[in-house]
Short mmCIF file of C-alpha atoms in Angstrom, two decimals:
data_model
loop_
_atom_site.label_atom_id
_atom_site.label_comp_id
_atom_site.label_asym_id
_atom_site.label_seq_id
_atom_site.Cartn_x
_atom_site.Cartn_y
_atom_site.Cartn_z
CA MET X 1 242.79 18.36 414.60
CA PRO X 2 242.48 21.95 415.78
CA PRO X 3 238.91 23.31 416.02
CA GLU X 4 237.75 25.39 413.08
CA THR X 5 238.48 29.09 413.59
CA LEU X 6 235.46 31.06 414.71
CA THR X 7 234.96 33.66 411.97
CA PRO X 8 232.19 36.27 411.70
CA GLU X 9 230.95 34.42 408.62
CA ARG X 10 230.60 31.14 410.56
CA ILE X 11 228.73 32.96 413.31
CA LEU X 12 226.37 34.56 410.79
CA GLU X 13 225.68 31.22 409.13
CA ALA X 14 224.88 29.67 412.51
CA THR X 15 222.69 32.67 413.36
CA GLU X 16 220.67 32.12 410.19
CA ASP X 17 220.20 28.45 411.13
CA VAL X 18 219.11 29.40 414.64
CA LEU X 19 216.70 32.01 413.28
CA ARG X 20 215.25 29.45 410.92
CA ARG X 21 214.80 26.94 413.76
CA PHE X 22 213.57 29.16 416.59
CA GLY X 23 212.10 32.16 414.77
CA PRO X 24 213.17 35.79 415.22
CA ALA X 25 211.33 36.26 418.53
CA LYS X 26 213.05 33.40 420.39
CA ALA X 27 216.54 33.09 418.87
CA THR X 28 219.28 34.11 421.35
CA VAL X 29 223.06 34.53 421.29
CA VAL X 30 223.29 31.50 423.60
CA ASP X 31 221.49 29.40 420.95
CA VAL X 32 224.00 30.58 418.35
CA ALA X 33 226.96 29.77 420.61
CA ARG X 34 225.52 26.34 421.39
CA ALA X 35 225.04 25.59 417.68
CA LEU X 36 228.73 26.41 417.13
CA GLY X 37 229.93 24.54 420.23
CA VAL X 38 231.55 27.70 421.67
CA SER X 39 230.87 29.95 424.66
CA HIS X 40 228.59 32.93 424.15
CA GLY X 41 231.61 35.07 425.16
CA SER X 42 233.32 33.93 421.94
CA VAL X 43 230.37 35.13 419.91
CA TYR X 44 230.32 38.47 421.75
CA ARG X 45 233.98 38.93 420.86
CA HIS X 46 232.85 39.30 417.21
CA PHE X 47 229.41 40.86 417.75
CA PRO X 48 229.21 42.97 420.92
CA SER X 49 225.44 42.55 421.38
CA LYS X 50 222.45 40.56 420.22
CA ALA X 51 221.32 43.68 418.32
CA ALA X 52 224.69 43.87 416.52
CA LEU X 53 224.39 40.21 415.54
CA ARG X 54 220.86 40.64 414.21
CA GLU X 55 221.94 43.71 412.30
CA ALA X 56 224.89 41.90 410.73
CA VAL X 57 222.82 38.88 409.69
CA THR X 58 220.22 41.20 408.13
CA GLU X 59 222.89 43.07 406.21
CA ARG X 60 224.43 39.81 404.98
CA TRP X 61 221.04 38.66 403.73
CA LEU X 62 220.21 41.94 402.00
CA ASP X 63 223.64 42.09 400.38
CA GLN X 64 223.58 38.50 399.11
CA SER X 65 222.93 39.55 395.52
CA HIS X 66 225.43 42.43 395.50
CA ALA X 67 228.05 40.40 393.67
CA VAL X 68 225.69 39.43 390.84
CA LEU X 69 224.27 42.94 390.56
CA SER X 70 227.56 44.78 390.67
CA ARG X 71 228.72 42.62 387.76
CA PHE X 72 226.04 44.35 385.65
CA ALA X 73 227.01 47.71 387.08
CA ARG X 74 230.68 47.20 386.17
CA ALA X 75 230.17 45.31 382.88
CA GLN X 76 231.06 46.52 379.42
CA GLY X 77 228.35 46.97 376.80
CA PRO X 78 225.45 49.33 376.16
CA ALA X 79 224.06 50.97 379.31
CA PRO X 80 220.37 50.31 378.48
CA GLU X 81 221.04 46.57 378.29
CA ARG X 82 223.11 46.63 381.46
CA LEU X 83 220.37 48.49 383.32
CA ARG X 84 217.77 46.07 382.04
CA GLY X 85 220.00 43.14 383.05
CA TRP X 86 220.54 44.66 386.50
CA LEU X 87 216.79 45.04 387.06
CA GLU X 88 216.20 41.47 385.84
CA ALA X 89 218.87 40.10 388.16
CA LEU X 90 217.46 42.03 391.11
CA PHE X 91 213.94 40.77 390.48
CA ALA X 92 215.21 37.19 390.03
CA ALA X 93 217.21 37.36 393.27
CA LYS X 94 214.27 38.73 395.24
CA ARG X 95 211.84 36.20 393.82
CA ALA X 96 214.23 33.35 394.59
CA LYS X 97 214.61 34.54 398.19
CA ALA X 98 210.86 34.82 398.69
CA GLY X 99 209.97 31.60 396.86
CA ASP X 100 212.71 29.16 397.91
CA ASP X 101 212.39 29.58 401.66
CA PRO X 102 209.24 31.56 402.54
CA GLU X 103 209.69 31.01 406.29
CA LEU X 104 213.21 32.38 406.30
CA PHE X 105 211.95 35.26 404.14
CA ALA X 106 209.28 36.04 406.75
CA THR X 107 211.96 35.91 409.45
CA TYR X 108 214.10 38.39 407.58
CA MET X 109 211.07 40.64 407.08
CA VAL X 110 210.92 40.92 410.89
CA LEU X 111 214.63 41.75 411.05
CA VAL X 112 214.32 44.23 408.18
CA GLY X 113 211.57 45.98 410.15
CA GLU X 114 213.92 46.26 413.15
CA ASN X 115 216.96 47.51 411.25
CA SER X 116 215.91 50.50 409.19
CA GLU X 117 219.47 51.86 409.02
CA VAL X 118 220.77 48.64 407.53
CA VAL X 119 217.96 48.77 404.97
CA ALA X 120 218.71 52.42 404.13
CA ARG X 121 222.38 51.54 403.62
CA HIS X 122 221.43 48.61 401.39
CA ILE X 123 219.11 50.77 399.26
CA ASP X 124 221.83 53.38 399.04
CA THR X 125 224.25 50.79 397.61
CA MET X 126 221.63 49.59 395.12
CA VAL X 127 220.82 53.11 393.96
CA ARG X 128 224.53 53.92 393.54
CA GLN X 129 224.94 50.92 391.24
CA VAL X 130 222.05 52.16 389.08
CA ALA X 131 223.44 55.70 389.13
CA HIS X 132 226.79 54.34 387.93
CA ILE X 133 225.14 52.65 384.92
CA ILE X 134 223.13 55.80 384.14
CA GLU X 135 226.19 58.05 384.37
CA GLU X 136 228.21 55.87 382.03
CA GLY X 137 225.25 55.67 379.66
CA VAL X 138 224.86 59.45 379.61
CA ASP X 139 228.61 59.90 379.04
CA LYS X 140 228.49 57.57 376.03
CA GLY X 141 225.26 59.10 374.70
CA GLU X 142 223.36 55.83 375.21
CA LEU X 143 221.09 57.32 377.86
CA GLY X 144 219.81 60.82 378.50
CA LEU X 145 218.80 62.91 381.49
CA PRO X 146 217.02 66.27 381.47
CA ALA X 147 219.42 69.16 382.10
CA ASP X 148 220.60 69.44 385.73
CA THR X 149 219.15 66.08 386.78
CA ASP X 150 221.40 64.38 389.32
CA PRO X 151 222.09 60.77 388.19
CA LEU X 152 221.51 59.71 391.82
CA VAL X 153 218.02 61.23 391.78
CA ALA X 154 217.26 59.53 388.46
CA ALA X 155 218.60 56.25 389.83
CA ARG X 156 216.42 56.56 392.92
CA ALA X 157 213.43 57.16 390.63
CA VAL X 158 214.29 53.95 388.77
CA TRP X 159 214.51 52.13 392.11
CA ASP X 160 211.16 53.53 393.26
CA ALA X 161 209.42 52.95 389.92
CA THR X 162 210.37 49.27 390.08
CA SER X 163 209.32 48.85 393.75
CA ARG X 164 206.65 46.35 392.83
CA PHE X 165 209.38 43.98 391.69
CA HIS X 166 211.84 44.23 394.56
CA ASN X 167 210.11 45.63 397.63
CA PRO X 168 209.21 42.70 399.92
CA ALA X 169 205.82 44.35 400.61
CA HIS X 170 204.90 43.04 397.14
CA ALA X 171 206.37 39.54 397.57
CA ALA X 172 202.92 37.89 397.46
CA GLU X 173 202.46 39.17 393.88
CA TRP X 174 205.75 37.77 392.57
CA SER X 175 204.37 34.32 391.83
CA ALA X 176 201.34 35.68 389.92
CA GLU X 177 201.15 34.79 386.26
CA HIS X 178 200.84 38.39 385.07
CA ILE X 179 203.95 39.55 386.93
CA ARG X 180 206.33 38.88 384.02
CA PRO X 181 204.56 41.08 381.41
CA ALA X 182 204.02 43.70 384.12
CA PHE X 183 207.75 43.72 384.85
CA ASP X 184 208.58 43.97 381.14
CA ALA X 185 206.18 46.88 380.65
CA VAL X 186 207.61 48.84 383.60
CA CYS X 187 211.19 48.21 382.44
CA ALA X 188 210.29 49.41 378.95
CA LEU X 189 208.68 52.56 380.37
CA VAL X 190 211.66 53.29 382.64
CA LEU X 191 214.18 52.72 379.84
CA ARG X 192 212.24 54.99 377.49
CA GLY X 193 212.26 57.57 380.29
CA LEU X 194 216.06 57.40 380.31
CA ALA X 195 216.49 57.27 376.52
CA ALA X 196 219.12 59.54 374.96
CA MET S 1 157.41 62.68 410.15
CA PRO S 2 157.92 59.53 408.03
CA PRO S 3 161.15 57.61 408.73
CA GLU S 4 164.02 58.30 406.39
CA THR S 5 164.04 55.88 403.42
CA LEU S 6 166.53 53.06 403.82
CA THR S 7 168.88 53.47 400.86
CA PRO S 8 172.00 51.41 400.04
CA GLU S 9 174.05 54.56 400.65
CA ARG S 10 172.65 54.97 404.19
CA ILE S 11 173.35 51.32 404.92
CA LEU S 12 176.93 51.67 403.68
CA GLU S 13 177.49 54.77 405.81
CA ALA S 14 176.20 52.93 408.87
CA THR S 15 178.38 49.95 407.99
CA GLU S 16 181.44 52.17 407.93
CA ASP S 17 180.51 53.54 411.38
CA VAL S 18 180.01 50.04 412.74
CA LEU S 19 183.32 48.89 411.27
CA ARG S 20 185.06 51.87 412.83
CA ARG S 21 183.48 51.10 416.23
CA PHE S 22 183.74 47.30 416.39
CA GLY S 23 186.57 46.53 413.97
CA PRO S 24 186.35 44.28 410.91
CA ALA S 25 186.46 41.03 412.90
CA LYS S 26 183.43 41.76 415.09
CA ALA S 27 181.11 43.96 413.00
CA THR S 28 177.89 42.14 412.06
CA VAL S 29 174.81 42.89 409.95
CA VAL S 30 172.77 43.00 413.18
CA ASP S 31 175.04 45.83 414.44
CA VAL S 32 174.43 47.72 411.21
CA ALA S 33 170.65 47.22 411.44
CA ARG S 34 170.65 48.35 415.08
CA ALA S 35 172.62 51.49 414.21
CA LEU S 36 169.95 52.32 411.61
CA GLY S 37 167.01 51.40 413.86
CA VAL S 38 165.75 48.82 411.35
CA SER S 39 165.46 45.03 411.30
CA HIS S 40 168.36 43.05 409.84
CA GLY S 41 165.87 41.78 407.27
CA SER S 42 165.65 45.32 405.88
CA VAL S 43 169.41 45.41 405.44
CA TYR S 44 169.40 42.01 403.74
CA ARG S 45 166.82 43.31 401.27
CA HIS S 46 169.59 45.56 399.88
CA PHE S 47 172.63 43.37 400.57
CA PRO S 48 171.83 39.64 400.49
CA SER S 49 174.72 38.62 402.78
CA LYS S 50 177.30 39.94 405.16
CA ALA S 51 179.91 39.23 402.48
CA ALA S 52 177.96 41.32 399.95
CA LEU S 53 177.76 44.18 402.42
CA ARG S 54 181.49 44.05 403.17
CA GLU S 55 182.23 43.93 399.47
CA ALA S 56 180.03 46.94 398.76
CA VAL S 57 181.51 49.04 401.55
CA THR S 58 185.03 48.19 400.32
CA GLU S 59 184.13 49.18 396.78
CA ARG S 60 182.62 52.45 397.99
CA TRP S 61 185.78 53.27 399.90
CA LEU S 62 188.09 52.40 397.01
CA ASP S 63 186.00 54.39 394.57
CA GLN S 64 185.76 57.50 396.77
CA SER S 65 188.26 59.44 394.68
CA HIS S 66 186.86 58.36 391.29
CA ALA S 67 185.02 61.62 390.79
CA VAL S 68 188.09 63.77 391.37
CA LEU S 69 190.29 61.53 389.23
CA SER S 70 187.91 61.16 386.33
CA ARG S 71 187.78 64.95 386.14
CA PHE S 72 191.46 64.84 385.13
CA ALA S 73 190.78 61.98 382.76
CA ARG S 74 187.99 63.91 381.01
CA ALA S 75 189.52 67.41 381.23
CA GLN S 76 190.69 69.52 378.32
CA GLY S 77 194.32 70.56 378.10
CA PRO S 78 197.67 68.91 377.38
CA ALA S 79 197.77 65.19 378.20
CA PRO S 80 201.12 65.29 380.07
CA GLU S 81 199.71 67.85 382.53
CA ARG S 82 196.48 65.93 382.91
CA LEU S 83 198.37 62.70 383.62
CA ARG S 84 200.59 64.47 386.12
CA GLY S 85 197.48 66.03 387.75
CA TRP S 86 195.78 62.65 387.86
CA LEU S 87 198.78 61.05 389.60
CA GLU S 88 198.97 63.97 392.05
CA ALA S 89 195.27 63.70 392.86
CA LEU S 90 195.55 59.94 393.37
CA PHE S 91 198.51 60.30 395.72
CA ALA S 92 196.78 63.11 397.63
CA ALA S 93 193.60 61.05 398.02
CA LYS S 94 195.51 57.99 399.23
CA ARG S 95 197.60 59.98 401.67
CA ALA S 96 194.51 61.70 403.05
CA LYS S 97 192.79 58.34 403.58
CA ALA S 98 195.80 56.86 405.36
CA GLY S 99 196.63 59.95 407.40
CA ASP S 100 193.22 61.30 408.44
CA ASP S 101 191.84 58.12 409.95
CA PRO S 102 194.58 55.47 410.32
CA GLU S 103 192.30 53.05 412.19
CA LEU S 104 189.65 53.10 409.50
CA PHE S 105 192.43 52.71 406.94
CA ALA S 106 193.66 49.59 408.76
CA THR S 107 190.09 48.28 408.80
CA TYR S 108 189.77 48.75 405.08
CA MET S 109 193.12 47.02 404.57
CA VAL S 110 191.53 43.92 406.11
CA LEU S 111 188.52 44.23 403.81
CA VAL S 112 190.75 44.84 400.80
CA GLY S 113 192.58 41.61 401.63
CA GLU S 114 189.25 39.76 401.64
CA ASN S 115 187.87 41.21 398.42
CA SER S 116 190.45 40.72 395.71
CA GLU S 117 187.86 40.92 392.94
CA VAL S 118 186.66 44.32 394.11
CA VAL S 119 190.27 45.49 394.18
CA ALA S 120 190.94 44.13 390.69
CA ARG S 121 187.85 45.96 389.41
CA HIS S 122 188.99 49.18 391.10
CA ILE S 123 192.49 48.93 389.59
CA ASP S 124 190.93 48.22 386.22
CA THR S 125 188.91 51.46 386.41
CA MET S 126 191.99 53.41 387.45
CA VAL S 127 194.10 51.97 384.63
CA ARG S 128 191.36 52.74 382.09
CA GLN S 129 191.37 56.38 383.15
CA VAL S 130 195.14 56.56 382.60
CA ALA S 131 194.81 54.74 379.27
CA HIS S 132 192.22 57.31 378.19
CA ILE S 133 194.61 60.20 378.91
CA ILE S 134 197.46 58.40 377.12
CA GLU S 135 195.33 57.64 374.05
CA GLU S 136 194.18 61.23 373.72
CA GLY S 137 197.76 62.41 374.21
CA VAL S 138 199.04 60.09 371.51
CA ASP S 139 196.25 61.19 369.13
CA LYS S 140 197.21 64.83 369.62
CA GLY S 141 200.95 64.12 369.39
CA GLU S 142 201.49 65.22 372.99
CA LEU S 143 202.54 61.75 374.13
CA GLY S 144 204.18 58.84 372.34
CA LEU S 145 204.14 55.07 372.56
CA PRO S 146 206.49 52.60 370.87
CA ALA S 147 204.89 50.98 367.80
CA ASP S 148 202.24 48.37 368.66
CA THR S 149 202.13 49.21 372.35
CA ASP S 150 198.61 48.87 373.71
CA PRO S 151 197.67 52.07 375.63
CA LEU S 152 196.18 49.81 378.32
CA VAL S 153 199.52 48.05 378.79
CA ALA S 154 201.30 51.40 378.97
CA ALA S 155 198.71 52.66 381.46
CA ARG S 156 199.16 49.59 383.62
CA ALA S 157 202.93 50.22 383.55
CA VAL S 158 202.29 53.79 384.76
CA TRP S 159 200.08 52.40 387.52
CA ASP S 160 202.72 49.84 388.55
CA ALA S 161 205.62 52.29 388.33
CA THR S 162 203.83 54.62 390.75
CA SER S 163 202.87 51.83 393.20
CA ARG S 164 204.95 53.35 395.97
CA PHE S 165 202.59 56.33 395.96
CA HIS S 166 199.22 54.60 395.89
CA ASN S 167 199.59 50.99 397.01
CA PRO S 168 198.55 50.79 400.70
CA ALA S 169 201.49 48.44 401.34
CA HIS S 170 203.58 51.63 401.22
CA ALA S 171 201.28 53.77 403.38
CA ALA S 172 203.83 53.99 406.21
CA GLU S 173 206.22 55.82 403.86
CA TRP S 174 203.72 58.49 402.79
CA SER S 175 204.37 60.76 405.74
CA ALA S 176 208.16 60.66 405.29
CA GLU S 177 209.84 63.93 404.42
CA HIS S 178 211.55 62.61 401.29
CA ILE S 179 208.34 61.26 399.77
CA ARG S 180 207.52 64.45 397.86
CA PRO S 181 210.80 64.68 395.88
CA ALA S 182 210.62 60.90 395.35
CA PHE S 183 207.13 61.28 393.86
CA ASP S 184 208.25 64.15 391.64
CA ALA S 185 211.23 62.18 390.35
CA VAL S 186 209.11 59.11 389.50
CA CYS S 187 206.48 61.27 387.77
CA ALA S 188 209.20 62.97 385.73
CA LEU S 189 210.68 59.61 384.72
CA VAL S 190 207.27 58.19 383.77
CA LEU S 191 206.29 61.27 381.76
CA ARG S 192 209.61 61.21 379.91
CA GLY S 193 208.92 57.55 379.18
CA LEU S 194 205.65 58.60 377.52
CA ALA S 195 207.04 61.63 375.75
CA ALA S 196 206.12 62.13 372.10
#
């Protein structure tokens, strides 16, 4: 049986395992290669440096919920409900990440701190999805923006106004009992702020 | 010349100095007493324990901008402008605290982490000020709330939606260049969400 092909995805999965086992300070490319039973040269063929590998694994983690979220962005139906659904899905994804595997979450917080460009790119993608929903909503008269407001600026305001429910700096609050009504109240305020 | 009377305020000022000099881990009541040239018994007469002293100094620090903020809460004039002014003043006060003396800010972050009840009380006061502005605005028809929305719930949503601009977890972002337009965009969204 021929050995399984070494794909970037397999390397990233192994990297996550190694990070989970050794922590972000100690994990090396050699550990990743060993976990895959390949030479570290084979890993470097896909990721030219340890930094590149850490960046890629961070991006993969941040983008994990893209598929779910972009479904709301591309869906049919009234824009206010889609935006609300998008915000719900984002909050649910973040809470799951923080709650299901707190140690891995802490590890990724270290990586996120190291890779500000990856984070900026991720936020950019998120904000563009929101802007897309807002634009469609405005076109159909389901949402409104003040004259000469850029949908991207409005979308960024939505992103910022909901920080408490997706920014990892607030992760400790996500298991609090009052977080659900707080989320609902902020969503209601934001949606009224975008009303037609 | 008789010695200056030992007031709680003088003790709290000395405590802040001691915290600044020794850091939150090492500062003791004896250090505070020594800085004031009094016995530690005299300090305990005002603050029965080290915990009580730390709590009081945290509260004093959190409440520093109350006077400025409550001026906006009690002012005459249109509610939307007062709310906007209140949010501006809060952001300015927080930024000044974080930027003028980052070490003291870090010290207070430790104390804030220790004194969740003091923090909850502080947030409660802040939210009540916002609720007061909203209620007056609604009464005068300058602001609007959906039927059966409690002004306190709406005020808490305003507080949460502006977290990025007052929650110390975001302090590192407050000196970024883009923070000003980001603040303006969130304020605009929030005020539209409260529009009559």
